[in-house]
Amino acid sequence: RRASGPPAGVNTPNVEDEPTVSGGWLLYHRTEQGSKPGQQVLLTNLSTGATRTLASVPGRLGFLEAGQVNGDWAVWTQSVNGTRFNVWRYQISTRTTVLVPNPVNKVHSAATVNPNGTVYFEQSGAACGSGVTVEDYPVGGPVAALGTLPAGIDLFHPFLYEHSPTDDYLFARVHCTGGATDVYKAPFA
């Protein structure tokens, strides 16, 4: 019941945001400014202060979004050139990174993960609210659609709250015209 800061090195003169915590791990995003701009998704051990760089993109065209750390798993969205967006899953104990399959080159973003390693994410077209579905990808696959959002509706800032026997997928639902945003919850078995 007390506030405390993260280990040394987490907060820098750069922009750090999109944090999630699970157990002794902190997952977050960093944007570097200056003559060598870029972004990183970082995972810091809260006990030792050791930090792992899970992903990085150079320049101003790339995109990274820290998803969620949950148990032994962390997820994020990455685009090296700002056109192809993919979701990645990382297992902390084995230091193994896996690309969530994206055979039809849709936009994959807004990733979360449960303690069993099942990734939940948004799949859509390039435009806001274009064919948005919520998908899941358990360890070993396959990818499966769980639900569809109406045309012109998109989602961002998801968080997976797990409890037996279902997981609740919490997200901000945004109207692409006008920008009205509300919080929604979708239960998944």
PDB file of C-alpha atoms in Angstrom:
ATOM      1  CA  ARG A   1       0.000   0.000   0.000  1.00  0.00           C
ATOM      2  CA  ARG A   2       2.729   2.391  -0.974  1.00  0.00           C
ATOM      3  CA  ALA A   3       3.850   3.953  -4.218  1.00  0.00           C
ATOM      4  CA  SER A   4       7.322   3.175  -5.445  1.00  0.00           C
ATOM      5  CA  GLY A   5       9.343   3.965  -8.512  1.00  0.00           C
ATOM      6  CA  PRO A   6      10.682   1.408 -10.985  1.00  0.00           C
ATOM      7  CA  PRO A   7      14.336   0.329 -10.917  1.00  0.00           C
ATOM      8  CA  ALA A   8      17.012   2.743 -12.100  1.00  0.00           C
ATOM      9  CA  GLY A   9      17.193   3.001 -15.872  1.00  0.00           C
ATOM     10  CA  VAL A  10      13.471   2.589 -16.564  1.00  0.00           C
ATOM     11  CA  ASN A  11      12.697   6.307 -16.513  1.00  0.00           C
ATOM     12  CA  THR A  12      15.014   8.313 -18.792  1.00  0.00           C
ATOM     13  CA  PRO A  13      14.866  11.660 -20.624  1.00  0.00           C
ATOM     14  CA  ASN A  14      13.084   9.710 -23.432  1.00  0.00           C
ATOM     15  CA  VAL A  15       9.358   8.884 -23.423  1.00  0.00           C
ATOM     16  CA  GLU A  16       8.407   5.719 -21.512  1.00  0.00           C
ATOM     17  CA  ASP A  17       4.764   4.588 -21.656  1.00  0.00           C
ATOM     18  CA  GLU A  18       2.335   1.638 -22.060  1.00  0.00           C
ATOM     19  CA  PRO A  19       3.397  -0.169 -18.854  1.00  0.00           C
ATOM     20  CA  THR A  20       1.999  -3.470 -17.558  1.00  0.00           C
ATOM     21  CA  VAL A  21       3.234  -5.491 -14.587  1.00  0.00           C
ATOM     22  CA  SER A  22       2.993  -9.194 -13.766  1.00  0.00           C
ATOM     23  CA  GLY A  23       4.846 -10.906 -10.961  1.00  0.00           C
ATOM     24  CA  GLY A  24       8.326  -9.409 -10.934  1.00  0.00           C
ATOM     25  CA  TRP A  25       8.287  -8.069 -14.515  1.00  0.00           C
ATOM     26  CA  LEU A  26       7.529  -4.679 -16.059  1.00  0.00           C
ATOM     27  CA  LEU A  27       6.799  -4.434 -19.807  1.00  0.00           C
ATOM     28  CA  TYR A  28       6.871  -0.962 -21.388  1.00  0.00           C
ATOM     29  CA  HIS A  29       7.555   1.060 -24.535  1.00  0.00           C
ATOM     30  CA  ARG A  30      10.257   3.703 -25.041  1.00  0.00           C
ATOM     31  CA  THR A  31      10.475   6.370 -27.775  1.00  0.00           C
ATOM     32  CA  GLU A  32      13.936   7.842 -28.296  1.00  0.00           C
ATOM     33  CA  GLN A  33      14.206  11.390 -29.609  1.00  0.00           C
ATOM     34  CA  GLY A  34      17.131  13.326 -31.028  1.00  0.00           C
ATOM     35  CA  SER A  35      19.518  12.580 -33.854  1.00  0.00           C
ATOM     36  CA  LYS A  36      18.936   8.790 -33.696  1.00  0.00           C
ATOM     37  CA  PRO A  37      15.196   8.351 -33.137  1.00  0.00           C
ATOM     38  CA  GLY A  38      13.686   4.941 -32.600  1.00  0.00           C
ATOM     39  CA  GLN A  39      11.469   2.859 -30.374  1.00  0.00           C
ATOM     40  CA  GLN A  40      11.910  -0.132 -28.088  1.00  0.00           C
ATOM     41  CA  VAL A  41       9.751  -2.595 -26.183  1.00  0.00           C
ATOM     42  CA  LEU A  42      11.535  -3.379 -22.931  1.00  0.00           C
ATOM     43  CA  LEU A  43      11.060  -5.964 -20.176  1.00  0.00           C
ATOM     44  CA  THR A  44      12.578  -5.131 -16.789  1.00  0.00           C
ATOM     45  CA  ASN A  45      12.988  -7.453 -13.818  1.00  0.00           C
ATOM     46  CA  LEU A  46      11.695  -5.441 -10.861  1.00  0.00           C
ATOM     47  CA  SER A  47      13.932  -7.288  -8.373  1.00  0.00           C
ATOM     48  CA  THR A  48      17.263  -7.116 -10.188  1.00  0.00           C
ATOM     49  CA  GLY A  49      16.706  -4.149 -12.521  1.00  0.00           C
ATOM     50  CA  ALA A  50      17.986  -6.228 -15.461  1.00  0.00           C
ATOM     51  CA  THR A  51      16.333  -5.135 -18.712  1.00  0.00           C
ATOM     52  CA  ARG A  52      15.763  -7.119 -21.899  1.00  0.00           C
ATOM     53  CA  THR A  53      15.123  -5.388 -25.227  1.00  0.00           C
ATOM     54  CA  LEU A  54      12.365  -7.467 -26.826  1.00  0.00           C
ATOM     55  CA  ALA A  55      12.014  -5.365 -29.979  1.00  0.00           C
ATOM     56  CA  SER A  56      13.380  -2.188 -31.521  1.00  0.00           C
ATOM     57  CA  VAL A  57      12.753  -0.167 -34.664  1.00  0.00           C
ATOM     58  CA  PRO A  58      14.983   2.630 -35.949  1.00  0.00           C
ATOM     59  CA  GLY A  59      13.843   5.938 -37.403  1.00  0.00           C
ATOM     60  CA  ARG A  60      10.493   7.642 -37.482  1.00  0.00           C
ATOM     61  CA  LEU A  61       8.612   5.244 -39.803  1.00  0.00           C
ATOM     62  CA  GLY A  62       8.652   2.228 -37.509  1.00  0.00           C
ATOM     63  CA  PHE A  63       6.004   1.485 -34.899  1.00  0.00           C
ATOM     64  CA  LEU A  64       6.069  -0.443 -31.635  1.00  0.00           C
ATOM     65  CA  GLU A  65       3.317  -0.945 -29.089  1.00  0.00           C
ATOM     66  CA  ALA A  66       3.896  -2.741 -25.782  1.00  0.00           C
ATOM     67  CA  GLY A  67       1.046  -5.171 -25.231  1.00  0.00           C
ATOM     68  CA  GLN A  68       0.934  -6.982 -21.901  1.00  0.00           C
ATOM     69  CA  VAL A  69       3.137  -9.082 -19.660  1.00  0.00           C
ATOM     70  CA  ASN A  70       1.285 -11.897 -17.892  1.00  0.00           C
ATOM     71  CA  GLY A  71       3.028 -14.696 -16.032  1.00  0.00           C
ATOM     72  CA  ASP A  72       5.765 -16.152 -18.253  1.00  0.00           C
ATOM     73  CA  TRP A  73       4.595 -14.294 -21.396  1.00  0.00           C
ATOM     74  CA  ALA A  74       4.861 -10.861 -23.006  1.00  0.00           C
ATOM     75  CA  VAL A  75       3.372  -9.562 -26.278  1.00  0.00           C
ATOM     76  CA  TRP A  76       3.778  -6.508 -28.500  1.00  0.00           C
ATOM     77  CA  THR A  77       2.957  -5.070 -31.941  1.00  0.00           C
ATOM     78  CA  GLN A  78       5.748  -4.197 -34.372  1.00  0.00           C
ATOM     79  CA  SER A  79       6.033  -2.538 -37.780  1.00  0.00           C
ATOM     80  CA  VAL A  80       9.485  -1.800 -39.169  1.00  0.00           C
ATOM     81  CA  ASN A  81       8.266   0.438 -42.002  1.00  0.00           C
ATOM     82  CA  GLY A  82       4.811   1.590 -40.867  1.00  0.00           C
ATOM     83  CA  THR A  83       2.923  -0.614 -43.335  1.00  0.00           C
ATOM     84  CA  ARG A  84       3.032  -4.260 -42.168  1.00  0.00           C
ATOM     85  CA  PHE A  85       1.929  -4.725 -38.548  1.00  0.00           C
ATOM     86  CA  ASN A  86       2.528  -7.988 -36.684  1.00  0.00           C
ATOM     87  CA  VAL A  87       2.086  -9.292 -33.140  1.00  0.00           C
ATOM     88  CA  TRP A  88       4.907 -11.122 -31.370  1.00  0.00           C
ATOM     89  CA  ARG A  89       4.823 -13.398 -28.284  1.00  0.00           C
ATOM     90  CA  TYR A  90       7.818 -13.822 -25.973  1.00  0.00           C
ATOM     91  CA  GLN A  91       8.288 -16.537 -23.347  1.00  0.00           C
ATOM     92  CA  ILE A  92      10.320 -15.057 -20.495  1.00  0.00           C
ATOM     93  CA  SER A  93      11.742 -18.314 -19.065  1.00  0.00           C
ATOM     94  CA  THR A  94      13.052 -19.613 -22.404  1.00  0.00           C
ATOM     95  CA  ARG A  95      13.733 -16.216 -24.062  1.00  0.00           C
ATOM     96  CA  THR A  96      11.846 -17.477 -27.116  1.00  0.00           C
ATOM     97  CA  THR A  97      10.069 -15.100 -29.531  1.00  0.00           C
ATOM     98  CA  VAL A  98       7.289 -16.280 -31.874  1.00  0.00           C
ATOM     99  CA  LEU A  99       5.509 -14.353 -34.635  1.00  0.00           C
ATOM    100  CA  VAL A 100       1.716 -14.688 -34.529  1.00  0.00           C
ATOM    101  CA  PRO A 101       0.835 -16.014 -38.019  1.00  0.00           C
ATOM    102  CA  ASN A 102      -0.417 -13.356 -40.439  1.00  0.00           C
ATOM    103  CA  PRO A 103      -0.775 -15.165 -43.798  1.00  0.00           C
ATOM    104  CA  VAL A 104      -3.086 -12.591 -45.448  1.00  0.00           C
ATOM    105  CA  ASN A 105      -1.051  -9.551 -44.328  1.00  0.00           C
ATOM    106  CA  LYS A 106      -3.778  -7.888 -42.247  1.00  0.00           C
ATOM    107  CA  VAL A 107      -2.992  -5.308 -39.548  1.00  0.00           C
ATOM    108  CA  HIS A 108      -2.332  -7.176 -36.302  1.00  0.00           C
ATOM    109  CA  SER A 109      -2.249  -4.925 -33.227  1.00  0.00           C
ATOM    110  CA  ALA A 110      -3.622  -4.348 -29.706  1.00  0.00           C
ATOM    111  CA  ALA A 111      -2.090  -7.534 -28.252  1.00  0.00           C
ATOM    112  CA  THR A 112      -2.710  -9.041 -24.829  1.00  0.00           C
ATOM    113  CA  VAL A 113      -1.799 -12.440 -23.386  1.00  0.00           C
ATOM    114  CA  ASN A 114      -3.118 -14.754 -20.680  1.00  0.00           C
ATOM    115  CA  PRO A 115      -0.968 -16.767 -18.220  1.00  0.00           C
ATOM    116  CA  ASN A 116      -1.139 -19.823 -20.508  1.00  0.00           C
ATOM    117  CA  GLY A 117       0.409 -17.912 -23.434  1.00  0.00           C
ATOM    118  CA  THR A 118      -2.790 -17.441 -25.459  1.00  0.00           C
ATOM    119  CA  VAL A 119      -2.487 -14.167 -27.364  1.00  0.00           C
ATOM    120  CA  TYR A 120      -5.559 -12.005 -28.011  1.00  0.00           C
ATOM    121  CA  PHE A 121      -5.224  -9.302 -30.656  1.00  0.00           C
ATOM    122  CA  GLU A 122      -6.993  -7.121 -33.190  1.00  0.00           C
ATOM    123  CA  GLN A 123      -6.969  -8.029 -36.882  1.00  0.00           C
ATOM    124  CA  SER A 124      -8.147  -5.370 -39.336  1.00  0.00           C
ATOM    125  CA  GLY A 125      -7.661  -3.632 -42.646  1.00  0.00           C
ATOM    126  CA  ALA A 126      -5.436  -0.577 -42.969  1.00  0.00           C
ATOM    127  CA  ALA A 127      -8.180   2.017 -42.311  1.00  0.00           C
ATOM    128  CA  CYS A 128      -9.670   2.712 -38.884  1.00  0.00           C
ATOM    129  CA  GLY A 129     -12.635   0.403 -38.252  1.00  0.00           C
ATOM    130  CA  SER A 130     -12.029  -1.632 -41.403  1.00  0.00           C
ATOM    131  CA  GLY A 131     -13.062  -5.258 -40.845  1.00  0.00           C
ATOM    132  CA  VAL A 132     -12.014  -5.372 -37.181  1.00  0.00           C
ATOM    133  CA  THR A 133     -12.036  -8.777 -35.512  1.00  0.00           C
ATOM    134  CA  VAL A 134     -10.688  -9.962 -32.168  1.00  0.00           C
ATOM    135  CA  GLU A 135      -8.539 -13.060 -32.661  1.00  0.00           C
ATOM    136  CA  ASP A 136      -6.750 -15.483 -30.380  1.00  0.00           C
ATOM    137  CA  TYR A 137      -3.625 -17.566 -30.850  1.00  0.00           C
ATOM    138  CA  PRO A 138      -2.935 -20.263 -28.234  1.00  0.00           C
ATOM    139  CA  VAL A 139       0.479 -21.851 -27.864  1.00  0.00           C
ATOM    140  CA  GLY A 140       0.750 -24.208 -30.840  1.00  0.00           C
ATOM    141  CA  GLY A 141      -2.025 -22.372 -32.741  1.00  0.00           C
ATOM    142  CA  PRO A 142      -4.116 -22.002 -34.753  1.00  0.00           C
ATOM    143  CA  VAL A 143      -5.345 -18.388 -34.967  1.00  0.00           C
ATOM    144  CA  ALA A 144      -9.136 -18.166 -34.489  1.00  0.00           C
ATOM    145  CA  ALA A 145     -11.639 -15.309 -34.727  1.00  0.00           C
ATOM    146  CA  LEU A 146     -13.557 -14.624 -31.509  1.00  0.00           C
ATOM    147  CA  GLY A 147     -15.727 -11.685 -32.502  1.00  0.00           C
ATOM    148  CA  THR A 148     -16.274  -8.827 -34.949  1.00  0.00           C
ATOM    149  CA  LEU A 149     -16.709  -5.100 -34.332  1.00  0.00           C
ATOM    150  CA  PRO A 150     -19.149  -3.047 -36.426  1.00  0.00           C
ATOM    151  CA  ALA A 151     -17.794  -1.110 -39.430  1.00  0.00           C
ATOM    152  CA  GLY A 152     -16.296   2.222 -38.379  1.00  0.00           C
ATOM    153  CA  ILE A 153     -15.452   0.963 -34.880  1.00  0.00           C
ATOM    154  CA  ASP A 154     -11.897   0.170 -33.787  1.00  0.00           C
ATOM    155  CA  LEU A 155     -10.213  -0.751 -30.510  1.00  0.00           C
ATOM    156  CA  PHE A 156      -7.060   0.103 -28.619  1.00  0.00           C
ATOM    157  CA  HIS A 157      -5.402  -0.207 -25.188  1.00  0.00           C
ATOM    158  CA  PRO A 158      -6.636  -3.736 -24.440  1.00  0.00           C
ATOM    159  CA  PHE A 159      -5.972  -5.576 -21.196  1.00  0.00           C
ATOM    160  CA  LEU A 160      -6.689  -9.216 -20.435  1.00  0.00           C
ATOM    161  CA  TYR A 161      -8.094  -9.925 -16.999  1.00  0.00           C
ATOM    162  CA  GLU A 162      -8.009 -13.636 -16.417  1.00  0.00           C
ATOM    163  CA  HIS A 163     -10.215 -15.609 -14.087  1.00  0.00           C
ATOM    164  CA  SER A 164     -11.465 -19.153 -14.310  1.00  0.00           C
ATOM    165  CA  PRO A 165     -13.151 -20.362 -16.472  1.00  0.00           C
ATOM    166  CA  THR A 166     -13.072 -17.314 -18.787  1.00  0.00           C
ATOM    167  CA  ASP A 167     -10.837 -14.381 -19.663  1.00  0.00           C
ATOM    168  CA  ASP A 168     -12.225 -10.845 -19.898  1.00  0.00           C
ATOM    169  CA  TYR A 169     -10.813  -8.777 -22.737  1.00  0.00           C
ATOM    170  CA  LEU A 170     -11.075  -5.120 -21.698  1.00  0.00           C
ATOM    171  CA  PHE A 171     -10.534  -2.492 -24.378  1.00  0.00           C
ATOM    172  CA  ALA A 172     -11.208   1.068 -25.454  1.00  0.00           C
ATOM    173  CA  ARG A 173     -13.768   1.069 -28.271  1.00  0.00           C
ATOM    174  CA  VAL A 174     -13.360   4.084 -30.555  1.00  0.00           C
ATOM    175  CA  HIS A 175     -15.722   5.499 -33.185  1.00  0.00           C
ATOM    176  CA  CYS A 176     -13.487   6.281 -36.170  1.00  0.00           C
ATOM    177  CA  THR A 177     -15.549   9.356 -37.124  1.00  0.00           C
ATOM    178  CA  GLY A 178     -15.719  11.765 -34.220  1.00  0.00           C
ATOM    179  CA  GLY A 179     -13.386   9.826 -31.937  1.00  0.00           C
ATOM    180  CA  ALA A 180     -15.875   9.017 -29.142  1.00  0.00           C
ATOM    181  CA  THR A 181     -14.325   6.346 -26.924  1.00  0.00           C
ATOM    182  CA  ASP A 182     -15.795   4.027 -24.310  1.00  0.00           C
ATOM    183  CA  VAL A 183     -14.517   1.070 -22.277  1.00  0.00           C
ATOM    184  CA  TYR A 184     -15.897  -2.351 -23.161  1.00  0.00           C
ATOM    185  CA  LYS A 185     -15.505  -5.895 -21.844  1.00  0.00           C
ATOM    186  CA  ALA A 186     -15.786  -9.084 -23.915  1.00  0.00           C
ATOM    187  CA  PRO A 187     -15.769 -12.494 -22.143  1.00  0.00           C
ATOM    188  CA  PHE A 188     -13.998 -15.379 -23.878  1.00  0.00           C
ATOM    189  CA  ALA A 189     -14.285 -19.040 -22.909  1.00  0.00           C
TER     190      ALA A 189
END
